[in-house]
Coordinates of C-alpha atoms and ligand atoms in Angstrom, one line a residue:
X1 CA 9.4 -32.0 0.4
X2 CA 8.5 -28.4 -0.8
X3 CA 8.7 -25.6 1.0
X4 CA 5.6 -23.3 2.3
X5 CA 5.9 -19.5 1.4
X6 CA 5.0 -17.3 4.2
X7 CA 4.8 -13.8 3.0
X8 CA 3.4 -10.6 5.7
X9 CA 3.2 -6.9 3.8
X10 CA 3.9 -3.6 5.1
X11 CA 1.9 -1.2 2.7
X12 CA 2.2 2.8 2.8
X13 CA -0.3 4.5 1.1
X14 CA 0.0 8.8 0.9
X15 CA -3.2 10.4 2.1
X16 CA -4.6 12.8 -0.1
X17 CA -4.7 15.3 2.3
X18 CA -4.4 18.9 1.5
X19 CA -1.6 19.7 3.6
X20 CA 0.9 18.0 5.0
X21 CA 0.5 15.9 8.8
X22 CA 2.5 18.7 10.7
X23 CA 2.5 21.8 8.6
X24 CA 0.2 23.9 5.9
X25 CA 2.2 23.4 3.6
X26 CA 0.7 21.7 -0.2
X27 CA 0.7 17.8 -0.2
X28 CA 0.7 18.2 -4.4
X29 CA 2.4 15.7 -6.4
X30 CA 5.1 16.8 -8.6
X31 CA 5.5 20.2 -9.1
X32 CA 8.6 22.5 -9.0
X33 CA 11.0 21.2 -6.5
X34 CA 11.4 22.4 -3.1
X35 CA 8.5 24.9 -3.4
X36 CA 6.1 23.4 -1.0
X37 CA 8.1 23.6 2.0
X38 CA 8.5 25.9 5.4
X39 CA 10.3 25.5 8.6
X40 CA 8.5 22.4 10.1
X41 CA 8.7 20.2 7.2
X42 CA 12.4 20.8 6.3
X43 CA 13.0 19.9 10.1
X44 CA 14.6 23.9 11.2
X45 CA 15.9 24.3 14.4
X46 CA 12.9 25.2 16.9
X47 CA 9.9 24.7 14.2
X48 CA 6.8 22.7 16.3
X49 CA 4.6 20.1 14.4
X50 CA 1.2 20.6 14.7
X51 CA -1.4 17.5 13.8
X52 CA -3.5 17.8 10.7
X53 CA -7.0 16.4 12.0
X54 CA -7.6 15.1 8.6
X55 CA -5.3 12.5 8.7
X56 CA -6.7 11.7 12.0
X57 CA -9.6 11.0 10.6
X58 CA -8.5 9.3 7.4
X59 CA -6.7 6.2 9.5
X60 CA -9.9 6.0 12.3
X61 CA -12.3 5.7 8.5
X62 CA -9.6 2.8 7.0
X63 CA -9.3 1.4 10.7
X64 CA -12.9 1.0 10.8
X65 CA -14.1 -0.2 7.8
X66 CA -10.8 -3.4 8.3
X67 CA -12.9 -4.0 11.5
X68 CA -9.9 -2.5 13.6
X69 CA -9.8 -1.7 17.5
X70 CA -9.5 2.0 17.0
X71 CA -7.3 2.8 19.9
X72 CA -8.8 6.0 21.8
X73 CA -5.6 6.7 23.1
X74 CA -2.5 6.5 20.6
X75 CA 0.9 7.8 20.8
X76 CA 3.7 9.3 18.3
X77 CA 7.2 8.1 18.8
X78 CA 11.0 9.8 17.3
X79 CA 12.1 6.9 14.9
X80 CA 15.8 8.6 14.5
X81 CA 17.8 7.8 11.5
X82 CA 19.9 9.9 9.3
X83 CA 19.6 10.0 5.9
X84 CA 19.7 13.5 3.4
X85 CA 15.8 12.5 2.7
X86 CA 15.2 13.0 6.0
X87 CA 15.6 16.7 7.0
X88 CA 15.0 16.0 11.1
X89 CA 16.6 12.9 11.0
X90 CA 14.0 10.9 13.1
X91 CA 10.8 10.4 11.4
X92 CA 7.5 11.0 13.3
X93 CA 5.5 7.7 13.6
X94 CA 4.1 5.3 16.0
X95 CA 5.6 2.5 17.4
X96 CA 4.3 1.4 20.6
X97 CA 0.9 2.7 20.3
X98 CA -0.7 2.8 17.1
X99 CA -4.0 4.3 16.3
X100 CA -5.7 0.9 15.0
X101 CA -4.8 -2.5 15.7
X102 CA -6.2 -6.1 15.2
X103 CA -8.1 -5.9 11.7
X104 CA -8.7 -8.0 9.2
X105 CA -9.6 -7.8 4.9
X106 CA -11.6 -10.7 2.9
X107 CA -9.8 -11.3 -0.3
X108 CA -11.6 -14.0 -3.1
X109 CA -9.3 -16.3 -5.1
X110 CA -11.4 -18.0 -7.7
X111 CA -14.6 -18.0 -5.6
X112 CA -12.7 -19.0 -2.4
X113 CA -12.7 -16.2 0.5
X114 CA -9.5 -15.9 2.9
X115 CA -9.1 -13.6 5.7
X116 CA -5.4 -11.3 5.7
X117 CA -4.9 -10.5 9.5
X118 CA -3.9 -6.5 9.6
X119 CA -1.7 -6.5 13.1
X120 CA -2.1 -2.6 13.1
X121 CA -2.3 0.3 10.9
X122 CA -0.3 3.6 12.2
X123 CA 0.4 7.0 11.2
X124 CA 3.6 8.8 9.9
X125 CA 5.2 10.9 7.9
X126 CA 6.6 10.2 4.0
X127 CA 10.3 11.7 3.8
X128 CA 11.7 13.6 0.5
X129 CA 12.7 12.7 -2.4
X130 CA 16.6 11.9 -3.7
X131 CA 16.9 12.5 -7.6
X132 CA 20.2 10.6 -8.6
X133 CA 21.1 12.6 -11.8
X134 CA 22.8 10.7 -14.7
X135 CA 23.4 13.4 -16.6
X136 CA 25.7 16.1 -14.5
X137 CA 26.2 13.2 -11.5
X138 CA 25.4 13.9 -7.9
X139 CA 22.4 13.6 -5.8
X140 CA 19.7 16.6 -5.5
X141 CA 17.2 16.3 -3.0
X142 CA 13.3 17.4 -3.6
X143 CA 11.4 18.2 0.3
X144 CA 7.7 18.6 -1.3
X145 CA 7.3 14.7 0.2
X146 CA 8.5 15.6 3.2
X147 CA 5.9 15.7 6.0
X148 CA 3.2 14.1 3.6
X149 CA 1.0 12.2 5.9
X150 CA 1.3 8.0 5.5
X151 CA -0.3 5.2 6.7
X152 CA 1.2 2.0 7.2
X153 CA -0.8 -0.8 7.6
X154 CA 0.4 -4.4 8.4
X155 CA -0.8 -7.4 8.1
X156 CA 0.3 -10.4 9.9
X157 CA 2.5 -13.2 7.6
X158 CA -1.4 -14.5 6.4
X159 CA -0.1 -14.8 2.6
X160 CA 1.1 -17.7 0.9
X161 CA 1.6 -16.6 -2.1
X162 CA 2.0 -13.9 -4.8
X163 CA -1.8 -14.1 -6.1
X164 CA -3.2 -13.8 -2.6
X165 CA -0.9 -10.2 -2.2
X166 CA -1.9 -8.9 -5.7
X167 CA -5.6 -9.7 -4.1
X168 CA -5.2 -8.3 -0.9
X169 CA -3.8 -5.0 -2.6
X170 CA -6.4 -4.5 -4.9
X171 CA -8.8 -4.9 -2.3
X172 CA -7.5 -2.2 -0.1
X173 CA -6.8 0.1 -2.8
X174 CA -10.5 0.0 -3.8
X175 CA -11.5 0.3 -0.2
X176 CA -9.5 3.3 0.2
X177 CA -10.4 4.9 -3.3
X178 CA -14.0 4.5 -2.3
X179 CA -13.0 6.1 1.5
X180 CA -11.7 8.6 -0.6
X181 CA -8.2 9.4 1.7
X182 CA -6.0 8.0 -1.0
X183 CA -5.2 8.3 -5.0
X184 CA -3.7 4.9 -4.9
X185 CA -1.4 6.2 -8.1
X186 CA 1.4 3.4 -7.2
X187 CA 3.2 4.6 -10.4
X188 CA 3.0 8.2 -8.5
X189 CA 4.2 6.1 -5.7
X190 CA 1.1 7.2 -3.4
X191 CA 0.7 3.1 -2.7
X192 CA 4.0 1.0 -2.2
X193 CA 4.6 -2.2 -0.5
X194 CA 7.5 -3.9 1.4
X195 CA 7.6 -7.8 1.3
X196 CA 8.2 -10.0 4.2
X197 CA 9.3 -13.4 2.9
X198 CA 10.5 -16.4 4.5
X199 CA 10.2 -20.4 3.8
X200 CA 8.9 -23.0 5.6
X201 CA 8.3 -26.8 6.1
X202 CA 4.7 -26.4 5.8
X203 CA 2.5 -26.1 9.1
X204 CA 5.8 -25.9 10.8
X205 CA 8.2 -23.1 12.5
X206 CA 8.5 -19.6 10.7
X207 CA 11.8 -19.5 8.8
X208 CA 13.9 -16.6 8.5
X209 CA 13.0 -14.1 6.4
X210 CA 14.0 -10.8 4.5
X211 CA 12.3 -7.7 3.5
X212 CA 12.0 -6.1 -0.2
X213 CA 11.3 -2.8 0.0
X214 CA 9.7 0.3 -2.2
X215 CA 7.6 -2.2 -4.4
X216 CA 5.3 -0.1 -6.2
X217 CA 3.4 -2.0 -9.4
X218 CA 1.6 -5.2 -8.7
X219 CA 3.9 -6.4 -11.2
X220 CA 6.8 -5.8 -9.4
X221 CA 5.2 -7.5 -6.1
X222 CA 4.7 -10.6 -8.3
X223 CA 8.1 -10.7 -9.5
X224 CA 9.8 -9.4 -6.4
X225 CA 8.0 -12.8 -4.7
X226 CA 9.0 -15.0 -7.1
X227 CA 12.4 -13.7 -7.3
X228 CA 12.6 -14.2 -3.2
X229 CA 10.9 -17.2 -3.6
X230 CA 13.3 -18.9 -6.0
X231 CA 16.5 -17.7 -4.3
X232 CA 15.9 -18.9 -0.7
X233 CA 14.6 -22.3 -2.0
X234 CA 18.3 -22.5 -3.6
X235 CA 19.7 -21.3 -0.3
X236 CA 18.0 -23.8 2.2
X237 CA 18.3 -26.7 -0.9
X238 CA 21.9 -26.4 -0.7
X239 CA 22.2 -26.4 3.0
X240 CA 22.8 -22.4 3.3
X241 CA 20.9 -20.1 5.6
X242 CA 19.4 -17.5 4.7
X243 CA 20.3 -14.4 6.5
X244 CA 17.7 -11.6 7.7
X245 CA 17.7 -8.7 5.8
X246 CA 16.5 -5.7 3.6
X247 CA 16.6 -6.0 -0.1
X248 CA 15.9 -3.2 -2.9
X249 CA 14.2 -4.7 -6.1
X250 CA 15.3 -3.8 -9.6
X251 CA 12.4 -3.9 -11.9
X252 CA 14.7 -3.4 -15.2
X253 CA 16.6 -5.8 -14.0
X254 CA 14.1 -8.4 -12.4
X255 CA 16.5 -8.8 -9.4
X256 CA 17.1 -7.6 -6.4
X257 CA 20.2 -6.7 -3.9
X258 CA 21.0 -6.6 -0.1
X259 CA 20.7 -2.9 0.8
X260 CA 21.7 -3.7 4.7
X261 CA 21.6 -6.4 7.3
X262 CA 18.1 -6.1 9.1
X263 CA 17.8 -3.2 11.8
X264 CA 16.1 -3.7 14.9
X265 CA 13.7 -1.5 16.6
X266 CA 16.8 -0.2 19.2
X267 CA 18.7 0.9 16.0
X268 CA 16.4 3.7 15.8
X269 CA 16.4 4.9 19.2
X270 CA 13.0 4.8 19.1
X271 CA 11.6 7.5 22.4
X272 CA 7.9 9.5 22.6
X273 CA 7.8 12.4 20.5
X274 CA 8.3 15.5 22.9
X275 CA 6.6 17.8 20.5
X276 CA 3.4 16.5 20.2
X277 CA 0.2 15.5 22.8
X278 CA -1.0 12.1 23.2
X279 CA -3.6 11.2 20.5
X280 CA -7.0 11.2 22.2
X281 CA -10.3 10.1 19.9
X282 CA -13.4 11.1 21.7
X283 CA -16.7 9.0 21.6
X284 CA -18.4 11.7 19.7
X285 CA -16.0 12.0 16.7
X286 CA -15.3 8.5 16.3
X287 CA -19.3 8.6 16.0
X288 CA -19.2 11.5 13.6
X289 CA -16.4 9.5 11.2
X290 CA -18.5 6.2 11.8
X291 CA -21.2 8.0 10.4
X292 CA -19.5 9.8 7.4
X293 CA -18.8 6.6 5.5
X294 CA -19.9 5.9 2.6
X295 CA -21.4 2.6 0.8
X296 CA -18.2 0.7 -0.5
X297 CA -17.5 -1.5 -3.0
X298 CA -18.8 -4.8 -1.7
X299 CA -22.1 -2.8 -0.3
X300 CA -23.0 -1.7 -3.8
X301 CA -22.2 -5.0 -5.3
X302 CA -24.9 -6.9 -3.3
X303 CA -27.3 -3.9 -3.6
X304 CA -27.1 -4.1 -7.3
X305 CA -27.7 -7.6 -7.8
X306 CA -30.6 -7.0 -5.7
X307 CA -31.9 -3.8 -6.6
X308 CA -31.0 -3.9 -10.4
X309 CA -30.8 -7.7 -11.2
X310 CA -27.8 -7.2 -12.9
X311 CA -25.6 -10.5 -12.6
X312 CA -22.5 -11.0 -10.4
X313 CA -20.2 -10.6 -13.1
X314 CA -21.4 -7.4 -14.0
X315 CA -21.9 -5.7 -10.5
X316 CA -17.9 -6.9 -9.4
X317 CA -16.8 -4.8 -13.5
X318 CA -18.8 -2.0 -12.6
X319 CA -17.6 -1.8 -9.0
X320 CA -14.0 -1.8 -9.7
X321 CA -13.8 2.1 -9.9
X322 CA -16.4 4.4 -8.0
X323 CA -16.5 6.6 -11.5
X324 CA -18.3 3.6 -13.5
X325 CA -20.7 3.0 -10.7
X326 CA -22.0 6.1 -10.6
X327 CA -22.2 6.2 -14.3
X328 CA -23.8 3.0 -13.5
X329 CA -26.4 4.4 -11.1
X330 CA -27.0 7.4 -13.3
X331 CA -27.6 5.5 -16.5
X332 CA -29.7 2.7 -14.8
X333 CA -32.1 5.7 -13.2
X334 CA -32.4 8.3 -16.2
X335 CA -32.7 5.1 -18.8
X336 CA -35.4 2.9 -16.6
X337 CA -33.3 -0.1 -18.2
X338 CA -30.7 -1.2 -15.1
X339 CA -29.3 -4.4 -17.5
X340 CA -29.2 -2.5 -20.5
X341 CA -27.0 0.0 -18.5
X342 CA -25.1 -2.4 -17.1
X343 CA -24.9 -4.6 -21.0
X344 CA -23.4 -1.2 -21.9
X345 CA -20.6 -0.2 -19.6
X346 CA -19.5 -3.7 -18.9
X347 CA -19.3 -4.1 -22.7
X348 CA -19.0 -1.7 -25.3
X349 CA -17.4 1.5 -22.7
X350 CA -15.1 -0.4 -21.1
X351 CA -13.8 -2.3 -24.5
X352 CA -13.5 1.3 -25.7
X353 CA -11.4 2.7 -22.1
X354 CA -9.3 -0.6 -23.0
X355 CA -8.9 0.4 -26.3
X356 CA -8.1 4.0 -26.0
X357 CA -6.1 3.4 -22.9
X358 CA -8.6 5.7 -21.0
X359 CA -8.7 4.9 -17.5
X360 CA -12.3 3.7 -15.8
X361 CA -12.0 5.7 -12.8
X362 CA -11.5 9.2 -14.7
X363 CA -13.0 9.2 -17.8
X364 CA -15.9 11.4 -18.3
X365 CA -18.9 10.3 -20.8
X366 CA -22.5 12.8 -20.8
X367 CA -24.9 9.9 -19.5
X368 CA -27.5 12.2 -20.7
X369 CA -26.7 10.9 -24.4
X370 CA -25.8 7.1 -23.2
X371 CA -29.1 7.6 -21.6
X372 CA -31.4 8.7 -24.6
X373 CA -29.3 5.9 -27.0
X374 CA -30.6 2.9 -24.2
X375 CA -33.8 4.2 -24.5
X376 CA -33.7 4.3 -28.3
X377 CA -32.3 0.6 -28.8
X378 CA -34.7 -0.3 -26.4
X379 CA -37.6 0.6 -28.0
X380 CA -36.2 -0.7 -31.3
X381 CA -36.0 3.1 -32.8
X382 CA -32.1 2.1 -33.6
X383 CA -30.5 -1.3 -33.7
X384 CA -28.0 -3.0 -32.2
X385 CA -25.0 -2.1 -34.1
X386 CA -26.4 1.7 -34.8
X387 CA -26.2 1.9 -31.1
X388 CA -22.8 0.7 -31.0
X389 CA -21.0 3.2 -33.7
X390 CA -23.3 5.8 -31.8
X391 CA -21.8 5.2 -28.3
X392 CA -18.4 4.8 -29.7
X393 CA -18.8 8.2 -31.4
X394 CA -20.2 9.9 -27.9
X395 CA -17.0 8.2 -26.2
X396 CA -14.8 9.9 -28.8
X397 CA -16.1 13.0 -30.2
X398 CA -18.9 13.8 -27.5
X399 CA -21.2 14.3 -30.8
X400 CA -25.1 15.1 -30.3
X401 CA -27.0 11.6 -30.8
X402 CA -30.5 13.0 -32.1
X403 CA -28.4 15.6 -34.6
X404 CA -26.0 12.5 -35.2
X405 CA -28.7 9.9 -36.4
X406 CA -31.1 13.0 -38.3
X407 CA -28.1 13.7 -40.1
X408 CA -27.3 10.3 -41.1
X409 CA -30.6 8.8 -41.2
X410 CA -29.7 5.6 -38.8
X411 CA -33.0 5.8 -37.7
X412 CA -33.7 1.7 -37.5
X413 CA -36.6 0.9 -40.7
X414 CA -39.8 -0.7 -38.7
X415 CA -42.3 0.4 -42.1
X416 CA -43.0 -3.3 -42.4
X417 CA -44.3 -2.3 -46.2
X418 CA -40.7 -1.0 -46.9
X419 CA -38.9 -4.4 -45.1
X420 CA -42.0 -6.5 -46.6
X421 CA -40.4 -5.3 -49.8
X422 CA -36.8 -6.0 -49.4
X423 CA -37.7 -9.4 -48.4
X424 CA -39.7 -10.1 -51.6
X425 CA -36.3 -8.8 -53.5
X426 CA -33.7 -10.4 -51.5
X427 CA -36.3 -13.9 -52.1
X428 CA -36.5 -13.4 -55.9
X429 CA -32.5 -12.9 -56.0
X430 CA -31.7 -16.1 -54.0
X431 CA -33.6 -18.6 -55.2
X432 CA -31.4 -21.3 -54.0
X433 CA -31.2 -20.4 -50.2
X434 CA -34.9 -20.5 -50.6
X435 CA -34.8 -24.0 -51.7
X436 CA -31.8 -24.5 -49.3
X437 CA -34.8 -23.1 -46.0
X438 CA -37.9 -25.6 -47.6
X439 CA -35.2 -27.8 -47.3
X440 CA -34.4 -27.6 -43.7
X441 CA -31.4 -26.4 -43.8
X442 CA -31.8 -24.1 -40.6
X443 CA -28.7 -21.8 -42.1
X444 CA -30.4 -20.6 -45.4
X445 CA -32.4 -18.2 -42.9
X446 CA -29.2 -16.4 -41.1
X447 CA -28.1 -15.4 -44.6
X448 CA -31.6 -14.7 -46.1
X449 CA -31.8 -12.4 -42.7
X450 CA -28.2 -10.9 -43.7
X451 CA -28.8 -10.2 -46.8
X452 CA -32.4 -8.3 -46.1
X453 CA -30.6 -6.3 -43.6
X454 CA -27.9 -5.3 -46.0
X455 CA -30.7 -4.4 -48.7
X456 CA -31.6 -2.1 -45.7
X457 CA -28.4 -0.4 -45.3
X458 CA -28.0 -2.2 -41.9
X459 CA -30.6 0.3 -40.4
X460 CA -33.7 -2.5 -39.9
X461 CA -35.0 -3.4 -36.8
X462 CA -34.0 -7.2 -36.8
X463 CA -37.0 -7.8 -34.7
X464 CA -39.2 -6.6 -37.6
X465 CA -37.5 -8.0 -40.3
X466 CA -37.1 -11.9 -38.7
X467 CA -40.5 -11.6 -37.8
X468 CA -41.3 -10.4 -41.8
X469 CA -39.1 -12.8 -43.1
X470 CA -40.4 -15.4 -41.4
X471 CA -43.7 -15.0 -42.7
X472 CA -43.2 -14.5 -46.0
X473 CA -40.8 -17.5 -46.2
X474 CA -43.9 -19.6 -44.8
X475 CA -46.3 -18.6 -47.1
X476 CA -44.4 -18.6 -50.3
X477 CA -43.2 -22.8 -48.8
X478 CA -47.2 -23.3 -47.8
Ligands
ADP1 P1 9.8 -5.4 12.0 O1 9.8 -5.1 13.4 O2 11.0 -5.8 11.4 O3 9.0 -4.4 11.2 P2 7.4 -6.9 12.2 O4 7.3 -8.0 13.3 O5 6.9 -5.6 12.4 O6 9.0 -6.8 11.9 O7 6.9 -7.6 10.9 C1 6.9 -6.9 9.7 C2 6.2 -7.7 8.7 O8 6.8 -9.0 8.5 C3 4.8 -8.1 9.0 O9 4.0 -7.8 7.9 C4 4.8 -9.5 9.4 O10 3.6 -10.2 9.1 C5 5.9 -10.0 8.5 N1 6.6 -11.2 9.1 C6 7.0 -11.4 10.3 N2 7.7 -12.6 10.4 C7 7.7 -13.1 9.2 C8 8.2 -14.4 8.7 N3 8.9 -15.2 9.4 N4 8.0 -14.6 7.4 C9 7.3 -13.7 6.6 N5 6.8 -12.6 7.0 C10 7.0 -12.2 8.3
ZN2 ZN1 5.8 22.6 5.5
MG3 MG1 7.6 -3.1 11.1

């Protein structure tokens, strides 16, 4: 009998905070080493924390829009470990009483909806950074992490495979891009994932399972699963247990490694943090937050199938990133043509952002210019593939469309005396497609069409000229 995979996430995403949770102190990625740090974050002796209200109010936003209980009354709790990342050595986080609890995210595989149970989602802070140096050996460490605000959020063990993971992380990443309290960069490391894993006879008890850790590319969740997947199915085939534990994945390597035996909640000596208040959450500013978000992803997907008539497909492309549905938006009011709008972004920008290895959520285009072209290919005053090396040209060199098309003449030819007379010459040059069309044969006219259009320089309106053509092919086979 096979086995049933039971997977349940821990994700921590970095908030993109200005300061740090407990200090003022810059939450900027990169950077010189070890310049954005003061007493509290590099844990000195008598240094106080002091609660950034901002992350506060990032984790009640994500808390509500996953349908959480937002817990009026949360707690921070000492997790005490030591490790040279770790300048304290406890971490500040909460264990007994997090700020949201009980949630839940929809995630769609091929059309079919599942529900991830999120048990909670707390706060905490991220730790340094250790940079293992090949070159001169030794370990340096880099603080500017340190006190950077985290969520973790965790879902119940709801998976049951990779696919339904790489969903349920897309998901929340777009939900938090268009909350705005995260970058998501998981290359940057800003979203990262540990993976609960255990098998199962299906329907039956939980099996025992083990924890990779740090997993930041969806790629490396997919493999990381797979890995697990295969290597406790060898375990249980050949009558082994598998023990409980915490494994590190190598990505070059496509493996992973124990990195301890599982700890347990009393290894941390877990007690309320001394230096900091209870977390109360009034009425009124849960009210204020409630009101403060903003439409997301799956609320502008309905409304512009409704409001635009733009198909499924097209409103779940353009949705993806928050920076190509305001394009969207802008393009579809300045233009008057919604599905033109959407006909362009969905093919012709992002094949170009594919091509040029832009990305869709920071890319900038003038939708002034994208704007005038829609209405020009719209009213037939430039043709199809015009508009193409046009947009293609605004995507790359930002050039000036109306100077662009004077300079080159692309202005589409609609003078039906000039098309009236590249039809008569094209028809005199081929007599035998001629024949071919009084003939029937239905493909004569795609290449009688072609070749007008080429005696046009590829500037006519094919409109005019089919319509043209047409007639003239008529009356000469009358
Ligand atoms: P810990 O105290 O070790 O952090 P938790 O109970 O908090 O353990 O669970 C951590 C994660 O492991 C959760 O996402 C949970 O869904 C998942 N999980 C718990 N039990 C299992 C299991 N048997 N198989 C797979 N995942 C599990
Ligand atoms: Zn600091
Ligand atoms: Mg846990």
């Amino acid at each position: 009998m096979t086995l049933e995979t039971v997977i349940g996430i821990e994700v921590h995403a970095e908030l993109n905070t200005k300061s740090k949770i407990f200090c003022g102190c810059s939450t900027a990625f990169g950077g010189e080493t070890n310049t954005r740090v003061c007493p509290i974050c590099s844990g000195q002796p008598g240094s106080l924390p002091k609660l950034n209200e901002a992350v506060v109010e990032r984790a009640v936003k994500l808390g509500l829009v996953l349908g959480c209980d937002i817990n009026k009354n949360s707690k921070f709790d000492r997790k005490n470990y030591f490790y040279p990342d770790l300048p304290k050595a406890y971490q500040i986080s909460q264990l007994y009483f997090p700020i949201c609890t009980d949630g839940k995210l929809e995630i769609d595989i091929d059309g079919k909806k599942k529900n991830i149970g999120i048990r909670e989602i707390h706060i905490e802070e991220d730790a340094g950074k250790l940079i293992h140096s090949s070159g001169e050996g030794g370990t340096y460490i880099d603080y500017n992490r340190a006190g950077v605000p985290l969520l973790e959020i965790v879902t119940n063990p709801d998976f049951r495979n990779a696919q339904e993971v790489v969903a349920f992380i897309e998901r929340l990443r777009e939900t938090m891009l268009y909350l705005d309290i995260c970058d998501c960069k998981m290359q940057e490391g800003s979203l990262r994932a540990d993976i609960n894993l255990s098998l199962r006879q299906p329907g039956g008890e939980f099996g025992t399972r083990t924890e990779t850790k740090n997993l930041n590319s969806l790629k490396a969740i997919a493999h990381a699963i797979e890995y697990e997947n295969k290597r406790q199915a060898e375990i249980i085939k050949n009558n082994g247990k598998v023990v409980q534990q915490t494994r590190r994945w190598d990505e070059d390597k496509n493996t992973s490694f124990p990195m301890r035996s599982k700890e347990n909640a009393q290894d941390y000596r877990y007690f309320a943090e001394p230096d900091l208040q209870p977390l109360e959450i009034s009425s009124e500013w849960l009210n204020e937050i409630k009101k403060n978000i903003p439409e997301l992803a799956n609320e502008k997907r309905e409304r512009y199938i409704r409001q635009y008539g733009i198909s499924s497909y097209m409103a779940e492309v353009i949705c993806t990133s928050k920076n190509l549905a305001k394009l969207f938006e802008d393009l579809a009011q300045k233009s008057g043509e919604p599905v033109e709008a959407a006909n362009l972004i969905t093919g012709e920008l992002m094949r170009l952002i594919n091509e040029t290895g832009a990305q869709a959520d920071t890319f900038a285009i003038d939708e002034n210019k994208l704007a005038f072209l829609i209405s020009l290919v719209v009213s037939g005053k430039i043709n199809r593939s015009v508009y193409k090396d046009i947009v293609a040209e605004v995507f790359a060199n930002n050039i000036d469309p109306e100077k662009y098309i004077a300079e080159k003449g692309l202005l589409a030819v609609s003078d039906d005396s000039v098309i009236i007379a590249a039809v008569n010459q094209v028809l005199s040059n081929n007599a035998d497609a001629v024949a071919d069309f009084t003939a029937g044969k239905e493909k004569a006219f795609g290449f009688l069409m072609g070749q007008t259009m080429k005696n046009l320089g590829g500037k006519g309106d094919p409109a005019s000229v089919k319509r043209i053509l047409l007639k003239i092919l008529k009356e000469r086979t009358a």
